[in-house]
């Protein structure tokens, strides 16, 4: 029931209400019984508030959901310089169990599996919730930039009839008796929608049945995708990547300032022009000769870019065609390389993108060259049969972004409910 006379005030808003009688709602974060006084620390979506309680209220268990009415009183010793005094405490619901560890201690005394197993409650710890606030702000920033550049947001099916990313494994499922797959990316749909809207983006789940047990792979992750028409080549796409990433950093600073401070996050500077290196040149520097970058190569290049350009971001352009999907546009003067790129952030691949083929006959040729039948791609190929402009796009892995930003040692720390080789619950 909402009390008709007192309006709910959030913990972070208390300093603006000194002397007023107000209502706070939240969870009992911490109970501190001192000799002469008991403090209840209440947690709500904005932060923490101190309440000076009566003696009997000292035995309410932590995580009890409370509605507290009282007077906002200045106290320089209290957090934020205010506390609630003379409270009336109403219990809205009590916990049936204690959390696996104390949620009020500044550090988290638990291993990753304990945190993930108990996610519905462990994520209440402010330090464990903070990365997800940063993720949310990042997505808001991504949307704001692309909306501003005339992109239309789309939602596309996550159950599809053919694989979209050659090389990545698919999850097969039964769709009313027909074979189907969980979408590995919105690649085909976003390209098709260039034919309708010219510029589209999507933020949503994608699925990779990769049996990788690493700190940077998930079987389901969040892909921030964009695709735009009428590009000259991949460089136009890279300019949009740069704008999107800069907007994400800005939005994190503006919308998740408390989380940034709590985690001591060092926000990166996104250079006006992100430095770039050609794949062939990168291989020369690395003294290697391989068709793709290994994680150690990415780390090395990340450090190199920091040394050479003072940049935490580096575009690697021109990956060999044989390691890129069939829709990739070749580099016109060196067709063994491609008009594609990866963006490395702090030594890890964050974005993949590039220019695509756009002529129908080029698709038929590319599939034939790879020994693939056009049949499973019939629906995809229709876009090209009806005229498509030169276009390109990219996808950014949200969980990797947040992990790199917050210094998390494992992508699972930036995923609410990770899905991987071993984990299907909670
Ligand atoms: P790609 O397969 O390289 O490209 O994926 C794009 C970005 O998604 C992230 N990523 C992952 N994150 C977590 N777990 C995984 N298993 C995982 N796999 C990939 C990475 C990666 O850079 N269709 C193309 C994009 C495009 O060209 O538009 C694609 O999906 O951050």
PDB file of C-alpha atoms and ligand atoms in Angstrom, residues 165 184-185 187 190 208 210 216-219 221 223 225-227 327 342 349-354 356 393-397 399-400 411, ligand 1:
ATOM      1  CA  UNK A 165      28.572 -17.232 -38.556  1.00  0.00           C
ATOM      2  CA  UNK A 184      24.648 -16.810 -33.453  1.00  0.00           C
ATOM      3  CA  UNK A 185      24.203 -13.181 -34.499  1.00  0.00           C
ATOM      4  CA  UNK A 187      23.932 -10.690 -39.105  1.00  0.00           C
ATOM      5  CA  UNK A 190      20.531  -6.540 -39.934  1.00  0.00           C
ATOM      6  CA  UNK A 208      27.406 -19.699 -29.503  1.00  0.00           C
ATOM      7  CA  UNK A 210      31.465 -23.017 -28.476  1.00  0.00           C
ATOM      8  CA  UNK A 216      36.092 -14.295 -22.213  1.00  0.00           C
ATOM      9  CA  UNK A 217      33.593 -16.680 -23.837  1.00  0.00           C
ATOM     10  CA  UNK A 218      29.947 -17.305 -22.989  1.00  0.00           C
ATOM     11  CA  UNK A 219      27.434 -19.553 -24.725  1.00  0.00           C
ATOM     12  CA  UNK A 221      26.098 -13.075 -24.700  1.00  0.00           C
ATOM     13  CA  UNK A 223      25.606  -8.369 -28.966  1.00  0.00           C
ATOM     14  CA  UNK A 225      25.009  -4.730 -33.507  1.00  0.00           C
ATOM     15  CA  UNK A 226      24.811  -2.012 -36.141  1.00  0.00           C
ATOM     16  CA  UNK A 227      24.679  -1.997 -39.925  1.00  0.00           C
ATOM     17  CA  UNK A 327      29.666 -12.157 -46.494  1.00  0.00           C
ATOM     18  CA  UNK A 342      38.491  -5.916 -35.110  1.00  0.00           C
ATOM     19  CA  UNK A 349      38.939  -8.202 -29.120  1.00  0.00           C
ATOM     20  CA  UNK A 350      35.827  -6.154 -28.384  1.00  0.00           C
ATOM     21  CA  UNK A 351      34.305  -5.508 -31.806  1.00  0.00           C
ATOM     22  CA  UNK A 352      34.269  -7.282 -35.148  1.00  0.00           C
ATOM     23  CA  UNK A 353      33.013  -5.559 -38.258  1.00  0.00           C
ATOM     24  CA  UNK A 354      33.607  -4.695 -41.844  1.00  0.00           C
ATOM     25  CA  UNK A 356      30.003  -6.717 -46.727  1.00  0.00           C
ATOM     26  CA  UNK A 393      28.436  -3.025 -39.858  1.00  0.00           C
ATOM     27  CA  UNK A 394      29.833  -4.296 -36.628  1.00  0.00           C
ATOM     28  CA  UNK A 395      29.048  -6.117 -33.392  1.00  0.00           C
ATOM     29  CA  UNK A 396      30.356  -5.306 -29.921  1.00  0.00           C
ATOM     30  CA  UNK A 397      30.243  -7.860 -27.090  1.00  0.00           C
ATOM     31  CA  UNK A 399      29.925  -8.385 -21.397  1.00  0.00           C
ATOM     32  CA  UNK A 400      33.489  -8.124 -22.704  1.00  0.00           C
ATOM     33  CA  UNK A 411      33.345 -12.097 -18.253  1.00  0.00           C
TER      34      UNK A 411
HETATM   35  P1  LIG B   1      31.996 -12.014 -33.865  1.00  0.00           P
HETATM   36  O1  LIG B   1      31.626 -13.431 -33.965  1.00  0.00           O
HETATM   37  O2  LIG B   1      33.463 -11.690 -33.932  1.00  0.00           O
HETATM   38  O3  LIG B   1      31.320 -11.172 -35.039  1.00  0.00           O
HETATM   39  O4  LIG B   1      31.407 -11.396 -32.539  1.00  0.00           O
HETATM   40  C1  LIG B   1      31.436 -10.006 -32.284  1.00  0.00           C
HETATM   41  C2  LIG B   1      31.873  -9.697 -30.868  1.00  0.00           C
HETATM   42  O5  LIG B   1      31.099 -10.426 -29.948  1.00  0.00           O
HETATM   43  C3  LIG B   1      31.886 -10.800 -28.819  1.00  0.00           C
HETATM   44  N1  LIG B   1      31.874 -12.263 -28.689  1.00  0.00           N
HETATM   45  C4  LIG B   1      31.674 -12.928 -27.546  1.00  0.00           C
HETATM   46  N2  LIG B   1      31.460 -12.498 -26.288  1.00  0.00           N
HETATM   47  C5  LIG B   1      31.265 -13.438 -25.347  1.00  0.00           C
HETATM   48  N3  LIG B   1      31.263 -14.773 -25.573  1.00  0.00           N
HETATM   49  C6  LIG B   1      31.467 -15.259 -26.826  1.00  0.00           C
HETATM   50  N4  LIG B   1      31.426 -16.578 -27.042  1.00  0.00           N
HETATM   51  C7  LIG B   1      31.688 -14.319 -27.872  1.00  0.00           C
HETATM   52  N5  LIG B   1      31.906 -14.437 -29.200  1.00  0.00           N
HETATM   53  C8  LIG B   1      32.008 -13.185 -29.682  1.00  0.00           C
HETATM   54  C9  LIG B   1      33.256 -10.243 -29.042  1.00  0.00           C
HETATM   55  C10 LIG B   1      33.301 -10.102 -30.543  1.00  0.00           C
HETATM   56  O6  LIG B   1      34.220  -9.118 -30.952  1.00  0.00           O
HETATM   57  N6  LIG B   1      28.437 -10.876 -37.253  1.00  0.00           N
HETATM   58  C11 LIG B   1      29.744 -10.502 -36.735  1.00  0.00           C
HETATM   59  C12 LIG B   1      29.833  -9.026 -36.451  1.00  0.00           C
HETATM   60  C13 LIG B   1      29.745  -8.138 -37.674  1.00  0.00           C
HETATM   61  O7  LIG B   1      30.591  -8.303 -38.581  1.00  0.00           O
HETATM   62  O8  LIG B   1      28.842  -7.270 -37.713  1.00  0.00           O
HETATM   63  C14 LIG B   1      30.028 -11.282 -35.452  1.00  0.00           C
HETATM   64  O9  LIG B   1      29.136 -11.808 -34.814  1.00  0.00           O
HETATM   65  O10 LIG B   1      33.325  -8.986 -28.375  1.00  0.00           O
END
